[in-house]
Short mmCIF file of C-alpha atoms and ligand atoms in Angstrom, two decimals:
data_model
loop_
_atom_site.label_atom_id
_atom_site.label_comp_id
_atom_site.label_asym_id
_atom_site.label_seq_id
_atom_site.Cartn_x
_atom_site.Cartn_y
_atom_site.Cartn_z
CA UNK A 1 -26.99 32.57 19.68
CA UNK A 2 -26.35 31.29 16.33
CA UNK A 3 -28.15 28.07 14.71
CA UNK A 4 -25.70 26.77 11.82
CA UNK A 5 -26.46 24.44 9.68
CA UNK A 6 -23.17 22.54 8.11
CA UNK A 7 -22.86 20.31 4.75
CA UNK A 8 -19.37 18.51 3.87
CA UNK A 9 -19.23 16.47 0.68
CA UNK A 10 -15.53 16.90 -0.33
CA UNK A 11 -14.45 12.90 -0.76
CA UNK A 12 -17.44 9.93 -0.61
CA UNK A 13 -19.67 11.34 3.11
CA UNK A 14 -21.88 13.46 2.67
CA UNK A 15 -22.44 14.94 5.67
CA UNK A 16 -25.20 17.59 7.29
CA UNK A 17 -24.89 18.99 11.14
CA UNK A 18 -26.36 21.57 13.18
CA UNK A 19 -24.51 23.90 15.62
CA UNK A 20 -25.75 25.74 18.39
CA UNK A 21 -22.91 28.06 18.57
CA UNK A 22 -20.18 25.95 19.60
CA UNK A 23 -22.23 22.68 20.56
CA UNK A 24 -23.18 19.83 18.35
CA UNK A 25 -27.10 19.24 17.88
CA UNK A 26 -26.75 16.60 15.16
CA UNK A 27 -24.47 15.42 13.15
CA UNK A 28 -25.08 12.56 10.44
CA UNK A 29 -23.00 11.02 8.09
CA UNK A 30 -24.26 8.89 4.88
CA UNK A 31 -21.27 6.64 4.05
CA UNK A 32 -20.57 5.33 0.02
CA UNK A 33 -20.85 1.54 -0.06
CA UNK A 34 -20.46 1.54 -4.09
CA UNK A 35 -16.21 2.21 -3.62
CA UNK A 36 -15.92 -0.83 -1.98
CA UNK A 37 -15.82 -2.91 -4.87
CA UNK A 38 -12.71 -0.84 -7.21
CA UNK A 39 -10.88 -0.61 -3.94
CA UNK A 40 -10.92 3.15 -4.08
CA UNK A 41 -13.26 6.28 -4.43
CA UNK A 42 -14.76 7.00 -8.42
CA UNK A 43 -15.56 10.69 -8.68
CA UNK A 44 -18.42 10.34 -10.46
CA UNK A 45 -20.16 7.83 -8.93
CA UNK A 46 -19.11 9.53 -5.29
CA UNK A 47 -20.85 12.72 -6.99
CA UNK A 48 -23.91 10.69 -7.86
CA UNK A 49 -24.46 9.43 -4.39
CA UNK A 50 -23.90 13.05 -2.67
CA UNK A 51 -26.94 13.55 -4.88
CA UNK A 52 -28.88 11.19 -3.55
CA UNK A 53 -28.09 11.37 -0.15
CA UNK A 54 -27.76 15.75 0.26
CA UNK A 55 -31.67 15.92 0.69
CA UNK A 56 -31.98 12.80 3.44
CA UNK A 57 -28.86 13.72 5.04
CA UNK A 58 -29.92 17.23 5.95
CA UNK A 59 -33.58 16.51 6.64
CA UNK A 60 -32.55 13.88 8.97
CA UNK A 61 -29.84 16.63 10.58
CA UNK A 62 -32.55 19.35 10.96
CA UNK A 63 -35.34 17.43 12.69
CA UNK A 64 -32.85 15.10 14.99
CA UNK A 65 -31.48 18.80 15.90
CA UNK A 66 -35.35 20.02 16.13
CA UNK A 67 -35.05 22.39 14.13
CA UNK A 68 -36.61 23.93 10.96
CA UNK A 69 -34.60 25.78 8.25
CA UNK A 70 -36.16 29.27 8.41
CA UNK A 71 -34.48 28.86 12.51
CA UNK A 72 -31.08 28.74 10.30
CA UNK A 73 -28.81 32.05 11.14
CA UNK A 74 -26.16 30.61 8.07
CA UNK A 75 -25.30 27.46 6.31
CA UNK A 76 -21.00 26.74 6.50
CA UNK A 77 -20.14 24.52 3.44
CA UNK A 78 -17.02 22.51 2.48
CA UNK A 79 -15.62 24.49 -0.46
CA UNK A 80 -12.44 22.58 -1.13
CA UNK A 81 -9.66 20.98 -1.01
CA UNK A 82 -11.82 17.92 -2.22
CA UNK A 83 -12.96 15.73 -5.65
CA UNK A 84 -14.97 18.83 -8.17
CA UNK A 85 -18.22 16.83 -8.71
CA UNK A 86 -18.39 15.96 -4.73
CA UNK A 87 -17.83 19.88 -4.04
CA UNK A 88 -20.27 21.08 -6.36
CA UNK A 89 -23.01 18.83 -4.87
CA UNK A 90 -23.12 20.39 -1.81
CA UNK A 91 -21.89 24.06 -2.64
CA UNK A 92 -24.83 24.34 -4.91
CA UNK A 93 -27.10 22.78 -2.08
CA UNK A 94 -26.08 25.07 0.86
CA UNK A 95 -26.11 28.34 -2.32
CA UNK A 96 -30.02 27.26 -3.43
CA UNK A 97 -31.29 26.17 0.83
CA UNK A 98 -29.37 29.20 1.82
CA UNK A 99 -31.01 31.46 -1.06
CA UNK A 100 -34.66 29.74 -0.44
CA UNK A 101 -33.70 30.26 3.76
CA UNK A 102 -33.10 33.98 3.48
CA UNK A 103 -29.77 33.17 5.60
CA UNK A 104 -26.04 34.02 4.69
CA UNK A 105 -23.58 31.38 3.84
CA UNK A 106 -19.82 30.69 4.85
CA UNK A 107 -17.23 29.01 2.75
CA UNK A 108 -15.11 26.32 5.05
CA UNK A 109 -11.97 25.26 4.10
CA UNK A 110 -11.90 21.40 4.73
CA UNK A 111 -8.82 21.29 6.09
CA UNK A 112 -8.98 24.06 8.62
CA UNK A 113 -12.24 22.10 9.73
CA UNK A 114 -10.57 19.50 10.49
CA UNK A 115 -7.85 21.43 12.71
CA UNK A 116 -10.62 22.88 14.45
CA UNK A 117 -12.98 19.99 15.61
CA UNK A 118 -10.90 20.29 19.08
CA UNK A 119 -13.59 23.16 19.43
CA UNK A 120 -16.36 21.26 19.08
CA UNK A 121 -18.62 20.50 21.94
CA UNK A 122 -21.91 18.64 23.57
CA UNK A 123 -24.92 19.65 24.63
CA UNK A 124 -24.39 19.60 28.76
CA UNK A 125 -20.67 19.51 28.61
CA UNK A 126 -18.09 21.88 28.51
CA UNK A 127 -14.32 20.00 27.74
CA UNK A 128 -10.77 21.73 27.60
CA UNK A 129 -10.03 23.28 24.24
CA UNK A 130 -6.43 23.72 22.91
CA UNK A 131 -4.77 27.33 23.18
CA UNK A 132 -3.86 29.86 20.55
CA UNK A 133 -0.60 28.83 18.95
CA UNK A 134 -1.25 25.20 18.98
CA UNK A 135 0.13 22.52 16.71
CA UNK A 136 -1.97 19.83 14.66
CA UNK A 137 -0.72 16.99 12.97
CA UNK A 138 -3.74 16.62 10.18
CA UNK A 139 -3.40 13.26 8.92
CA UNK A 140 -5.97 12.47 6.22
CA UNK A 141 -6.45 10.59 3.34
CA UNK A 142 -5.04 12.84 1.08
CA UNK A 143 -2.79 15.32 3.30
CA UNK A 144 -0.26 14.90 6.02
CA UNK A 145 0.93 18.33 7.60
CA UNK A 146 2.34 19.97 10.71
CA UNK A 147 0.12 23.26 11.17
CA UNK A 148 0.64 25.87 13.42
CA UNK A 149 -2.78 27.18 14.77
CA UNK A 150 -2.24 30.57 15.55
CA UNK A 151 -5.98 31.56 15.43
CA UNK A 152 -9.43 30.27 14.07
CA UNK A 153 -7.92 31.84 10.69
CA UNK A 154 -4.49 31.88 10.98
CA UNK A 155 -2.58 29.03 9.92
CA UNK A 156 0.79 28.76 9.13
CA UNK A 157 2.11 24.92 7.45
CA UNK A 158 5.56 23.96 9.18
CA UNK A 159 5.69 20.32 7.48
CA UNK A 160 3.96 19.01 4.55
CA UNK A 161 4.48 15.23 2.31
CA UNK A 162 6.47 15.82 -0.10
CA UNK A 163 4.59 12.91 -1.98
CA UNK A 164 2.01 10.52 -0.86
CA UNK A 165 -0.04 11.27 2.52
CA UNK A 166 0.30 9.32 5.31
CA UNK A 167 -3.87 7.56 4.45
CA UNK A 168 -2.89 6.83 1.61
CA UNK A 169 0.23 4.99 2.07
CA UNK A 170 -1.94 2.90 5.09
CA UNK A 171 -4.57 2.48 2.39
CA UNK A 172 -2.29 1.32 -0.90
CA UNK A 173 -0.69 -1.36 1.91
CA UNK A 174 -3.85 -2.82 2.19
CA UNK A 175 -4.52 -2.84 -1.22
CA UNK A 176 -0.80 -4.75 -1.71
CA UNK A 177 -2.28 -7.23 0.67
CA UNK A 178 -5.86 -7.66 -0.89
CA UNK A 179 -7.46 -5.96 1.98
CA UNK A 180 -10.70 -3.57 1.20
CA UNK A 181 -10.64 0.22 1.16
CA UNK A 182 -10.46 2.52 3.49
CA UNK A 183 -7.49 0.30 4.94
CA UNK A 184 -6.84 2.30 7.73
CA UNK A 185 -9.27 0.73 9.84
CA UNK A 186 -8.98 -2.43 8.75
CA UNK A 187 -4.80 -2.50 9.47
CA UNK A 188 -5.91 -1.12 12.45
CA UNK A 189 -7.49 -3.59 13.65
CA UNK A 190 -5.24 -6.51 12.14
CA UNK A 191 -2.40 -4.78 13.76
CA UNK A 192 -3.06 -4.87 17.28
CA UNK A 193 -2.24 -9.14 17.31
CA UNK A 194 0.84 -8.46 14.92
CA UNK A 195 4.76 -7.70 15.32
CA UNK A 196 5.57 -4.48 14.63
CA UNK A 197 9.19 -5.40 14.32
CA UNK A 198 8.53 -8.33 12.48
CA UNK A 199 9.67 -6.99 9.10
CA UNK A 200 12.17 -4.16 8.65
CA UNK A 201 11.06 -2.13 6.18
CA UNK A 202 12.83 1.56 4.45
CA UNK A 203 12.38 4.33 7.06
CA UNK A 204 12.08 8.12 5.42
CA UNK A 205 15.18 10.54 5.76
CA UNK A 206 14.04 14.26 4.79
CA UNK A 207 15.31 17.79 5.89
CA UNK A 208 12.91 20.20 7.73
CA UNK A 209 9.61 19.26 9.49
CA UNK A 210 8.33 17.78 5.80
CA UNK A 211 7.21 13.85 5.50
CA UNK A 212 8.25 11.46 2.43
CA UNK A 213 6.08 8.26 2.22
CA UNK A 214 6.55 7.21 -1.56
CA UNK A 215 10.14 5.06 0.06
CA UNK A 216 8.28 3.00 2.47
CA UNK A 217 5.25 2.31 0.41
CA UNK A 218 7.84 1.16 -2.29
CA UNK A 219 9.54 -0.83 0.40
CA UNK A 220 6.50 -2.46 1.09
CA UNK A 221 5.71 -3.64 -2.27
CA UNK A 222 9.12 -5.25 -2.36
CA UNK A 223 8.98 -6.62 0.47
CA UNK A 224 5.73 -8.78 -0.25
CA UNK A 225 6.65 -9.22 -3.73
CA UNK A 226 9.83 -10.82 -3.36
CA UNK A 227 8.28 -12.74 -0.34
CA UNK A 228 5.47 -13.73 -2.30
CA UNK A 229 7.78 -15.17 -4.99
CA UNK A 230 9.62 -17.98 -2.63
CA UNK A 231 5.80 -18.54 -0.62
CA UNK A 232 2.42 -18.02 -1.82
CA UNK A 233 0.70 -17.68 1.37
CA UNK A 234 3.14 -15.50 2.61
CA UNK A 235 0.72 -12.61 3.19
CA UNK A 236 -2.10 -14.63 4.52
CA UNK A 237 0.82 -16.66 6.77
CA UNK A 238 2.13 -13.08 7.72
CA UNK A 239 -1.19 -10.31 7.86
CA UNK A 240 -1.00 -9.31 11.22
CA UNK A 241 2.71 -8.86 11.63
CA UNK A 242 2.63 -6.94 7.63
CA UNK A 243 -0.03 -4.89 9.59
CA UNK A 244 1.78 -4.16 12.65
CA UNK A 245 5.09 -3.01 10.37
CA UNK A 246 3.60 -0.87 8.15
CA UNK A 247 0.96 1.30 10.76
CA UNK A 248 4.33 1.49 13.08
CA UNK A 249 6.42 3.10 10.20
CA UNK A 250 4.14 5.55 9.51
CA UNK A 251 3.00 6.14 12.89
CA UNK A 252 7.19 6.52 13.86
CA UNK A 253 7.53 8.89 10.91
CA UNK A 254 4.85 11.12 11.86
CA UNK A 255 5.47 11.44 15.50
CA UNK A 256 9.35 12.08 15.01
CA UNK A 257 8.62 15.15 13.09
CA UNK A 258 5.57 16.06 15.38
CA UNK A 259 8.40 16.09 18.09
CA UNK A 260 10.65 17.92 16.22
CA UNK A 261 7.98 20.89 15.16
CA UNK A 262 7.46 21.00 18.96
CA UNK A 263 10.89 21.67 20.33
CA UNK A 264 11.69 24.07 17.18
CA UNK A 265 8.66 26.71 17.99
CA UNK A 266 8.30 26.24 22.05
CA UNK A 267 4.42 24.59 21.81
CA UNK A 268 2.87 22.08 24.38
CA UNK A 269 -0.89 22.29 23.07
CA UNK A 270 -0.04 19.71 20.88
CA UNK A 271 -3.33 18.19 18.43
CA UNK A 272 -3.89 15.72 15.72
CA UNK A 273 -6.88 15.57 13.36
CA UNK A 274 -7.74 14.28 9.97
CA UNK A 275 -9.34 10.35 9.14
CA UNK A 276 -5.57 8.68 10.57
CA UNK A 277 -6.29 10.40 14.06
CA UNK A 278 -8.09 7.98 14.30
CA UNK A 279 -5.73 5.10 14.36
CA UNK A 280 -5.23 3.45 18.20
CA UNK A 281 -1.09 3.04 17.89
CA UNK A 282 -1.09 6.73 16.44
CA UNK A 283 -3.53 7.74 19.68
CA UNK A 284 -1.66 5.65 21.91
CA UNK A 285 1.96 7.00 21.31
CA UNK A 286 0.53 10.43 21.02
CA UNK A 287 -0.93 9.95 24.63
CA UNK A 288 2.73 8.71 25.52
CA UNK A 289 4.89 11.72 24.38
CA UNK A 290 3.02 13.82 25.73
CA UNK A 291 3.95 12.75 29.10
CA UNK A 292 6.94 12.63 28.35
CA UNK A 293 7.47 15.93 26.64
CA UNK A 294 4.91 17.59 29.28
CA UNK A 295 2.04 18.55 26.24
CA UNK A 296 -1.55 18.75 26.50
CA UNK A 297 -2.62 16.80 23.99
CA UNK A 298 -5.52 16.97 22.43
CA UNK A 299 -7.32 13.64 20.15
CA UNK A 300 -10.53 14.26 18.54
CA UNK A 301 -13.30 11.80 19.48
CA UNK A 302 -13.62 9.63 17.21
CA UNK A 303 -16.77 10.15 15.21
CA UNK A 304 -15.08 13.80 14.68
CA UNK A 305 -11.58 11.90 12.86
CA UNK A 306 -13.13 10.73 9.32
CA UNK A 307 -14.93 13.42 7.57
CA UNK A 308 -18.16 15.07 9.50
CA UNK A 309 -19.64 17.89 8.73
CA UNK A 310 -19.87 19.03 12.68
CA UNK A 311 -16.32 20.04 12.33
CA UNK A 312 -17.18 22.44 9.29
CA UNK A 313 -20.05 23.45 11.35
CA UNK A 314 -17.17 25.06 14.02
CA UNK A 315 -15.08 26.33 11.61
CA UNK A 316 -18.18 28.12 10.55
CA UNK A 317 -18.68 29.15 13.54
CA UNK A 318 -16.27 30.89 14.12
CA UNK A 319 -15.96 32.77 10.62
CA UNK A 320 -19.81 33.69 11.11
CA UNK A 321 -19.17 35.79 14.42
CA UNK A 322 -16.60 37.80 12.30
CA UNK A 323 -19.69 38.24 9.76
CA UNK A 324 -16.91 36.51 7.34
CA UNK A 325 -20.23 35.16 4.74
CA UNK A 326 -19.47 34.63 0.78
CA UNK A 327 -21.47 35.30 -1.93
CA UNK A 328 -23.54 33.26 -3.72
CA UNK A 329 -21.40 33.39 -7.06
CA UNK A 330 -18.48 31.57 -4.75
CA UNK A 331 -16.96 28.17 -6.49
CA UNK A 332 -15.26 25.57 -4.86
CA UNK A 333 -11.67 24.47 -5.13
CA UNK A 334 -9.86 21.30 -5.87
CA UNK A 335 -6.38 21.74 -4.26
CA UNK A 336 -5.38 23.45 -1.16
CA UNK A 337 -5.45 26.70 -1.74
CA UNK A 338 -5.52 28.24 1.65
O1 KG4 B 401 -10.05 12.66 6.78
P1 KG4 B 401 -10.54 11.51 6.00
O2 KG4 B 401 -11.84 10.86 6.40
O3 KG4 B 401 -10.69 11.87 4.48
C1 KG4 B 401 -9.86 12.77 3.84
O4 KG4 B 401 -10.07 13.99 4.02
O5 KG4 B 401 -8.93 12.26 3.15
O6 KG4 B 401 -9.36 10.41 6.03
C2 KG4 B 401 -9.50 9.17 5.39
C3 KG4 B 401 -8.25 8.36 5.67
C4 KG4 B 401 -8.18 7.06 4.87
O7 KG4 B 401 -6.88 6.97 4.31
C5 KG4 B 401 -8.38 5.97 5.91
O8 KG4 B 401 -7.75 4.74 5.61
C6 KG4 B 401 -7.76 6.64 7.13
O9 KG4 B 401 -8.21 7.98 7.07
N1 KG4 B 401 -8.18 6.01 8.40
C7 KG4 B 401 -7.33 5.37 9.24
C8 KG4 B 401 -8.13 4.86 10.30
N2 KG4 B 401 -9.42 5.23 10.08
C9 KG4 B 401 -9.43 5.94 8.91
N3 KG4 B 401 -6.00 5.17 9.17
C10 KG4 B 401 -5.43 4.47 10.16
N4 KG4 B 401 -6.10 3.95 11.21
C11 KG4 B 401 -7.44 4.11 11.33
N5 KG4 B 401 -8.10 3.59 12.37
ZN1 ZN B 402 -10.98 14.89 5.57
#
């Protein structure tokens, strides 16, 4: 039995859970109010607040779990791909509670975490996991990819963006429309009473199982510009349906390649992970194809889409019953780097 303590603080959440093995003790999550205002994260000041939440967040995660930290068997951070000051925050937390603890540590990639929250489970309940090779369309705010899972550490990318990620072309829409950031949840949400064919707007042409999103952002821009130009109020008049448009183009373009990645390499376990799982149309048509393409799908719940540190806590996992630690000298990493 392993007791692993987890810490993510890659973007603005800083994040502490605790595993038992597989299942989820606690997991909290300590939100940054302070981007709200520039309408998109500031390094700095989303390093500042990791420092002020890291000692709360954890405390809070050890007791709700019941737990002390000389019970910890190892202590999984987020290493990268993620903002340098956020990293550092919580790499040098987990290196000096991990040092103090007496426990080894383990270096999560935060991408792979979120590919392998499918694995995650609840005290009292055992539900299906996917199968080794399974696909995963991650869909964050800064990464869009079609991964083939072949094992806890075996990942292989089929698709990538060439250019923007499919978050952030959902979150510079909003901003086009005044709306506040993260505007994934907020288009959401406007969405559901809008037109999704209400507007036509550019749809992405690229080779292979890669995505292109700079077009349709672009397209977007125009589109309310030039609107704006001959009425004012054309984006208050026309919110919903601008909502609608925009989360169906992206949502189209992701599950057409999805689709496509499928058929090529024979796989029905088909996943999707990363903050944009979260989205209900995304969920919804996901839902759909598989029925009709006979998958199992598999959608994270939602308090596992946006970032958590109970998903680094599995990846973890995993890596710590391989013995897989890293030394205390280990550094995180900005980009990829897998
Ligand atoms: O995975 P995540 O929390 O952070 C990164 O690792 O980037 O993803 C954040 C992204 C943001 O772009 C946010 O707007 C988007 O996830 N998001 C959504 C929804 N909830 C969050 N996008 C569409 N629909 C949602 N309901
Ligand atoms: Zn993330």
């Amino acid at each position: 039995m392993a007791l692993i303590l987890a810490i993510e603080s890659s973007c603005d959440d800083t994040s502490a859970a605790v595993l038992e093995n597989d299942c989820v003790r606690s997991n909290l999550i300590a939100g940054q109010k302070v981007h709200e205002m520039y309408g998109g994260v500031v390094p700095e000041l989303a390093s500042r607040a990791h420092q002020e939440n890291i000692v709360p967040v954890v405390d809070s995660a050890l007791k709700a779990a019941g737990i002390k930290s000389s019970d910890l068997d190892a202590i999984a951070f987020t290493n990268g791909p993620g903002l340098l000051g956020s990293l550092l925050v919580g790499v040098s937390f987990a290196k000096s509670m991990a040092w103090a603890a007496g426990c080894p540590m383990v270096a999560v990639n935060h991408l792979e975490a979120h590919v392998l929250a499918h694995f995650l489970q609840q005290p009292g309940e055992r539900k299906e996991v996917p199968e080794f090779p399974y696909l995963c369309l991650l869909v964050s705010g800064g990464h869009t990819q079609i991964l083939k899972v072949c094992s806890p550490f075996h990942f292989e990318t089929l698709g990538t963006t060439i250019d923007d990620a499919a978050g952030e072309t959902i979150d510079k829409a909003a901003k086009i429309m005044g709306l506040p950031y993260p505007g994934g949840p907020v288009i959401d949400r406007l969405a559901q009473t809008g037109n999704p064919n209400a507007f036509r707007l550019a749809k992405p042409r690229i080779p292979d199982l890669n995505y292109s999103f700079s077009g349709l952002k672009t397209s977007f821009l125009y589109l309310v510009r030039d609107r704006l130009a001959e009425n004012p109020d054309f984006i208050t008049e026309n919110q919903a349906d601008l909502c609608a448009c925009i989360q169906q183009a992206v949502v189209d373009t992701l599950l057409d390649k999805l689709i496509k990645a499928a058929e090529k390499h024979h796989i029905k376990d088909i996943a999707i992970g990363g903050g944009v799982s979260a989205n209900s149309l995304l969920r919804n048509r996901l839902e759909s194809c598989g029925r009709e393409h006979g998958w199992r799908t598999f959608l994270p719940p939602f308090s596992y889409t946006t970032d958590n540190a109970a998903m680094v806590g599995i990846a973890g996992y995993f890596k710590w019953q391989r013995q897989d630690f890293c030394p205390l000298d280990t550094v995180p990493y900005t980009r990829q780097g897998r």
